[in-house]
Each structure stands twice: as C-alpha cells, then as structure tokens.
C-alpha cells in the first residue's frame, strides 16, 4: 500500500524544481502542514508566503506575484479555496489569465467527520465554469508529479484538486504515461466492450477494480483516467463511447456540473449512448472516513460493478 499522498508528491516536485528555478513561489493559508508543504517553507523561506487564515488574500497575492513574473502555487483546503476565494479565482486568476496554480487540498470528502462545511463536492463545477480556468484531478502520486511538472512549463491558471490520504498507485515511477490534457487509457482501448468506465481523481482506482470484477463475470469494460476534467478530452470520450454499449462515470463530487455532466453532454451530442453518472448525492454526506463514505454510496469497485451489471441486464 502506497503511503505517500498526492499532496506530498506535489511538494517534492516543487522542491526539486525550486532548487534552480527561483521564480517558483508557494503560498499557504495556515495550511502548510495539511498541504505537506512545510518542507518547502523550511528549505525555501524566501520563496514561501504564509497568509494565515485568509483565503481571499492568498489568491490575490498569488495573482500579484504571477503578474510580476513569478510561478505561483497557492494551496488551501479545497472546501475553502473553491468557495471563500471564488471571486478572487474568477477575477484575479481566470479573468486576468494569470499564472496561478490553485491547489485544493483535502478535496471531496477527505475531511470526513468534519462534515459538509469541510467537504468540497462542488469545486469541479465551480472552477470549470470559469473561463480560462483548467481543472485537474490526478489519480495517484506519480501522475500528480507529472502534472505539476507540466504546469511549471505553462503560464495559464489552473485548479488542481487532491485528496488528503494516500491512494493506491495506478502508475509507477518508470511507467506513467502522461500527455497534457489527454485522458489516459488504462484498459480496453481498441476493443469493443459492454461498458466504458470514465473516472477522475480517487475514483480511478475503484473503476479499475470494477473492471476486474466485471471481467470475472464475463463483461468487458474499458477504463479511462480523465484527470483533465477541463479541458475534457472529448476525443477520448467519443472513442470510448463508440466502442461500448453504455458509459459510466465515477467522481467524488455532486451529481451536478462535474465529470458526469460533461461526459453526458459530449456523448449525447456525438455518439448517443446510455450514460450513468455515479457520484456523491445531492445532500449532506454522511459522517465517516473516505472509505466509509465511498462504501455507503457505492463508490467502490463492487458498487460500480453492481451498477453496470444491473444496467446491462
């Protein structure tokens, strides 16, 4: 079991590049510990800004640094970054098209028992609605590293959501296929299948598990890691849908405005198929750890596979 959360992989990647790139700046809103960015602050104090619990200031300061030619990475809990500082993300980052990378840590239901105030089940929809803002949900630590390396090479705003806890490795250090803004095919490409599973973030691993369970039941499924929710890789969605009877999306998000809605829009326009969107409910989520919450709402390999089998009956 992997013990390195995506947030730590992000810190390690930024530290590796900050050694030679003094334009890299990291900002936190009293969240350096929960963002795993304390090592960066200790090693590069001249490239680190602590705003305290002031998310709006965090984003505006990051935009100001970006306007001065710096590469700003602003980290804060996703639940606050995508709500309290939404106007700053909209105006200072998206509208102004500044080189700010917003890192939403402890996304989805990572905070578990702290409840709806600390859950971020709306952030994909909110951030995706902003022109110029890209939205990424890396599925494991290796992909998170590749994503940050790619983002260091461009000057456009982006929102990156990662969970709090370590997740199972999907890739490895030596085998992590990555192309910016292109979904990764994990299995089933080029084959005719019964179901196309399209997932993002922490839901990619359960989707892979579901495909294995379905295979044992004689049901072929393809799996797409849609880490790039915006811009959505429409070409991959269309290719997957055309080769399958049904499309099933899986996300740690509200049923409205997220990955499922975007995929359904593409499929309905270009290659009509039945689309089933698996997500968190449109209601305050139960209290519990991430695995407990996922199990309750069927966002597990077994739960996803059961839905596919039921649809295909």
Short mmCIF file of N, CA and C in Angstrom, two decimals, residues 28-108:
data_model
loop_
_atom_site.label_atom_id
_atom_site.label_comp_id
_atom_site.label_asym_id
_atom_site.label_seq_id
_atom_site.Cartn_x
_atom_site.Cartn_y
_atom_site.Cartn_z
N UNK A 28 0.47 29.59 1.23
CA UNK A 28 -0.45 28.78 2.02
C UNK A 28 -1.30 29.68 2.92
N UNK A 29 -2.48 29.20 3.26
CA UNK A 29 -3.35 29.93 4.17
C UNK A 29 -3.47 29.15 5.48
N UNK A 30 -2.39 29.19 6.27
CA UNK A 30 -2.33 28.44 7.52
C UNK A 30 -2.53 26.95 7.25
N UNK A 31 -1.99 26.49 6.11
CA UNK A 31 -2.25 25.11 5.69
C UNK A 31 -0.99 24.39 5.24
N UNK A 32 0.17 24.90 5.63
CA UNK A 32 1.40 24.27 5.15
C UNK A 32 1.53 22.83 5.64
N UNK A 33 1.02 22.56 6.85
CA UNK A 33 1.09 21.19 7.37
C UNK A 33 0.15 20.26 6.64
N UNK A 34 -1.11 20.67 6.52
CA UNK A 34 -2.10 19.82 5.87
C UNK A 34 -1.85 19.71 4.38
N UNK A 35 -1.10 20.66 3.82
CA UNK A 35 -0.77 20.61 2.40
C UNK A 35 0.55 19.88 2.16
N UNK A 36 1.20 19.43 3.25
CA UNK A 36 2.51 18.76 3.17
C UNK A 36 3.58 19.69 2.58
N UNK A 37 3.41 21.00 2.80
CA UNK A 37 4.34 21.96 2.23
C UNK A 37 5.31 22.55 3.24
N UNK A 38 5.30 22.04 4.46
CA UNK A 38 6.24 22.53 5.47
C UNK A 38 7.70 22.38 5.04
N UNK A 39 8.07 21.24 4.41
CA UNK A 39 9.46 21.11 3.95
C UNK A 39 9.86 22.21 2.97
N UNK A 40 8.92 22.60 2.10
CA UNK A 40 9.22 23.68 1.14
C UNK A 40 9.47 24.99 1.90
N UNK A 41 8.60 25.29 2.87
CA UNK A 41 8.73 26.53 3.63
C UNK A 41 10.05 26.58 4.39
N UNK A 42 10.48 25.44 4.90
CA UNK A 42 11.73 25.38 5.67
C UNK A 42 12.96 25.53 4.78
N UNK A 43 12.91 24.92 3.60
CA UNK A 43 14.09 24.94 2.72
C UNK A 43 14.16 26.20 1.86
N UNK A 44 12.98 26.74 1.49
CA UNK A 44 12.95 27.91 0.61
C UNK A 44 12.11 29.03 1.23
N UNK A 45 12.53 29.56 2.39
CA UNK A 45 11.71 30.59 3.06
C UNK A 45 11.52 31.85 2.23
N UNK A 46 12.48 32.16 1.33
CA UNK A 46 12.36 33.36 0.51
C UNK A 46 11.39 33.16 -0.65
N UNK A 47 10.96 31.91 -0.85
CA UNK A 47 10.02 31.60 -1.94
C UNK A 47 8.69 31.09 -1.39
N UNK A 48 8.45 31.40 -0.14
CA UNK A 48 7.24 30.92 0.53
C UNK A 48 6.51 32.07 1.19
N UNK A 49 5.17 32.09 1.06
CA UNK A 49 4.35 33.13 1.67
C UNK A 49 3.25 32.49 2.50
N UNK A 50 3.15 32.88 3.74
CA UNK A 50 2.08 32.40 4.64
C UNK A 50 1.11 33.56 4.88
N UNK A 51 -0.15 33.36 4.48
CA UNK A 51 -1.13 34.43 4.63
C UNK A 51 -1.96 34.32 5.90
N UNK A 52 -1.86 33.17 6.58
CA UNK A 52 -2.79 32.93 7.68
C UNK A 52 -4.14 32.52 7.11
N UNK A 53 -5.15 32.45 7.97
CA UNK A 53 -6.47 32.01 7.51
C UNK A 53 -7.13 33.17 6.75
N UNK A 54 -6.72 33.32 5.50
CA UNK A 54 -7.19 34.44 4.66
C UNK A 54 -7.13 34.00 3.21
N UNK A 55 -8.08 33.14 2.84
CA UNK A 55 -8.04 32.52 1.51
C UNK A 55 -8.15 33.53 0.38
N UNK A 56 -8.94 34.60 0.58
CA UNK A 56 -9.08 35.60 -0.47
C UNK A 56 -7.75 36.32 -0.70
N UNK A 57 -7.07 36.66 0.39
CA UNK A 57 -5.75 37.28 0.27
C UNK A 57 -4.77 36.33 -0.40
N UNK A 58 -4.88 35.06 -0.06
CA UNK A 58 -3.99 34.04 -0.62
C UNK A 58 -4.02 34.09 -2.15
N UNK A 59 -5.22 34.08 -2.71
CA UNK A 59 -5.36 34.03 -4.16
C UNK A 59 -4.93 35.36 -4.80
N UNK A 60 -5.31 36.47 -4.19
CA UNK A 60 -4.93 37.77 -4.75
C UNK A 60 -3.42 37.99 -4.68
N UNK A 61 -2.79 37.58 -3.60
CA UNK A 61 -1.34 37.70 -3.50
C UNK A 61 -0.65 36.83 -4.55
N UNK A 62 -1.19 35.63 -4.75
CA UNK A 62 -0.63 34.73 -5.76
C UNK A 62 -0.73 35.37 -7.15
N UNK A 63 -1.88 36.00 -7.42
CA UNK A 63 -2.07 36.66 -8.71
C UNK A 63 -1.10 37.83 -8.87
N UNK A 64 -0.86 38.56 -7.78
CA UNK A 64 0.09 39.67 -7.83
C UNK A 64 1.50 39.19 -8.13
N UNK A 65 1.90 38.09 -7.49
CA UNK A 65 3.22 37.53 -7.76
C UNK A 65 3.32 37.07 -9.21
N UNK A 66 2.23 36.44 -9.69
CA UNK A 66 2.23 35.97 -11.08
C UNK A 66 2.35 37.14 -12.05
N UNK A 67 1.71 38.26 -11.72
CA UNK A 67 1.79 39.44 -12.58
C UNK A 67 3.20 40.02 -12.63
N UNK A 68 4.00 39.66 -11.62
CA UNK A 68 5.40 40.10 -11.57
C UNK A 68 6.35 39.07 -12.18
N UNK A 69 5.78 38.05 -12.80
CA UNK A 69 6.60 37.05 -13.48
C UNK A 69 6.92 35.81 -12.68
N UNK A 70 6.31 35.67 -11.49
CA UNK A 70 6.57 34.50 -10.66
C UNK A 70 5.61 33.36 -11.01
N UNK A 71 6.01 32.15 -10.66
CA UNK A 71 5.18 30.96 -10.85
C UNK A 71 4.55 30.63 -9.50
N UNK A 72 3.31 31.06 -9.33
CA UNK A 72 2.66 30.99 -8.02
C UNK A 72 1.81 29.74 -7.87
N UNK A 73 2.05 29.02 -6.77
CA UNK A 73 1.26 27.85 -6.41
C UNK A 73 0.62 28.13 -5.05
N UNK A 74 -0.70 28.30 -5.05
CA UNK A 74 -1.42 28.66 -3.83
C UNK A 74 -2.21 27.47 -3.33
N UNK A 75 -1.89 27.00 -2.12
CA UNK A 75 -2.52 25.80 -1.58
C UNK A 75 -3.40 26.12 -0.38
N UNK A 76 -4.59 25.54 -0.38
CA UNK A 76 -5.54 25.73 0.71
C UNK A 76 -6.57 24.61 0.63
N UNK A 77 -7.25 24.28 1.74
CA UNK A 77 -8.29 23.26 1.65
C UNK A 77 -9.27 23.55 0.53
N UNK A 78 -9.57 22.54 -0.27
CA UNK A 78 -10.42 22.71 -1.45
C UNK A 78 -11.78 23.30 -1.08
N UNK A 79 -12.29 22.93 0.10
CA UNK A 79 -13.61 23.41 0.51
C UNK A 79 -13.63 24.92 0.68
N UNK A 80 -12.52 25.52 1.06
CA UNK A 80 -12.45 26.97 1.25
C UNK A 80 -11.93 27.68 -0.01
N UNK A 81 -10.95 27.07 -0.65
CA UNK A 81 -10.34 27.69 -1.84
C UNK A 81 -11.36 27.88 -2.95
N UNK A 82 -12.31 26.93 -3.06
CA UNK A 82 -13.29 26.98 -4.15
C UNK A 82 -14.57 27.73 -3.77
N UNK A 83 -14.63 28.25 -2.54
CA UNK A 83 -15.84 28.98 -2.13
C UNK A 83 -15.49 30.36 -1.58
N UNK A 84 -14.73 30.43 -0.51
CA UNK A 84 -14.41 31.72 0.10
C UNK A 84 -13.66 32.64 -0.85
N UNK A 85 -12.79 32.08 -1.67
CA UNK A 85 -11.98 32.91 -2.57
C UNK A 85 -12.41 32.75 -4.02
N UNK A 86 -13.68 32.42 -4.23
CA UNK A 86 -14.15 32.18 -5.60
C UNK A 86 -14.07 33.44 -6.46
N UNK A 87 -14.41 34.58 -5.88
CA UNK A 87 -14.35 35.82 -6.66
C UNK A 87 -12.92 36.14 -7.07
N UNK A 88 -11.98 35.90 -6.16
CA UNK A 88 -10.58 36.15 -6.49
C UNK A 88 -10.09 35.18 -7.57
N UNK A 89 -10.54 33.93 -7.49
CA UNK A 89 -10.19 32.96 -8.52
C UNK A 89 -10.76 33.39 -9.87
N UNK A 90 -11.98 33.92 -9.80
CA UNK A 90 -12.67 34.35 -11.02
C UNK A 90 -12.00 35.58 -11.65
N UNK A 91 -11.77 36.61 -10.83
CA UNK A 91 -11.29 37.88 -11.37
C UNK A 91 -9.77 37.95 -11.46
N UNK A 92 -9.09 37.65 -10.35
CA UNK A 92 -7.64 37.82 -10.30
C UNK A 92 -6.88 36.75 -11.08
N UNK A 93 -7.47 35.56 -11.17
CA UNK A 93 -6.78 34.47 -11.86
C UNK A 93 -7.36 34.19 -13.25
N UNK A 94 -8.64 33.82 -13.30
CA UNK A 94 -9.24 33.41 -14.57
C UNK A 94 -9.41 34.58 -15.54
N UNK A 95 -10.13 35.62 -15.10
CA UNK A 95 -10.38 36.76 -15.98
C UNK A 95 -9.09 37.46 -16.39
N UNK A 96 -8.17 37.57 -15.44
CA UNK A 96 -6.89 38.22 -15.72
C UNK A 96 -5.89 37.27 -16.37
N UNK A 97 -6.26 36.00 -16.44
CA UNK A 97 -5.43 34.96 -17.09
C UNK A 97 -4.00 34.97 -16.55
N UNK A 98 -3.89 34.94 -15.22
CA UNK A 98 -2.58 34.98 -14.58
C UNK A 98 -2.06 33.57 -14.29
N UNK A 99 -0.76 33.49 -14.17
CA UNK A 99 -0.09 32.20 -13.98
C UNK A 99 -0.16 31.77 -12.51
N UNK A 100 -1.37 31.44 -12.07
CA UNK A 100 -1.60 30.97 -10.70
C UNK A 100 -2.13 29.54 -10.75
N UNK A 101 -1.47 28.67 -10.01
CA UNK A 101 -1.94 27.30 -9.87
C UNK A 101 -2.56 27.16 -8.48
N UNK A 102 -3.88 26.97 -8.45
CA UNK A 102 -4.60 26.81 -7.19
C UNK A 102 -4.64 25.34 -6.83
N UNK A 103 -4.13 25.00 -5.66
CA UNK A 103 -4.08 23.61 -5.24
C UNK A 103 -5.10 23.39 -4.13
N UNK A 104 -6.19 22.72 -4.46
CA UNK A 104 -7.21 22.41 -3.48
C UNK A 104 -6.87 21.11 -2.77
N UNK A 105 -6.42 21.21 -1.53
CA UNK A 105 -6.01 20.02 -0.78
C UNK A 105 -7.20 19.46 0.00
N UNK A 106 -7.10 18.20 0.37
CA UNK A 106 -8.15 17.51 1.13
C UNK A 106 -9.50 17.67 0.44
N UNK A 107 -9.51 17.43 -0.87
CA UNK A 107 -10.71 17.60 -1.66
C UNK A 107 -11.76 16.52 -1.42
N UNK A 108 -12.95 16.74 -1.98
CA UNK A 108 -14.02 15.77 -1.82
C UNK A 108 -14.43 15.63 -0.37
#
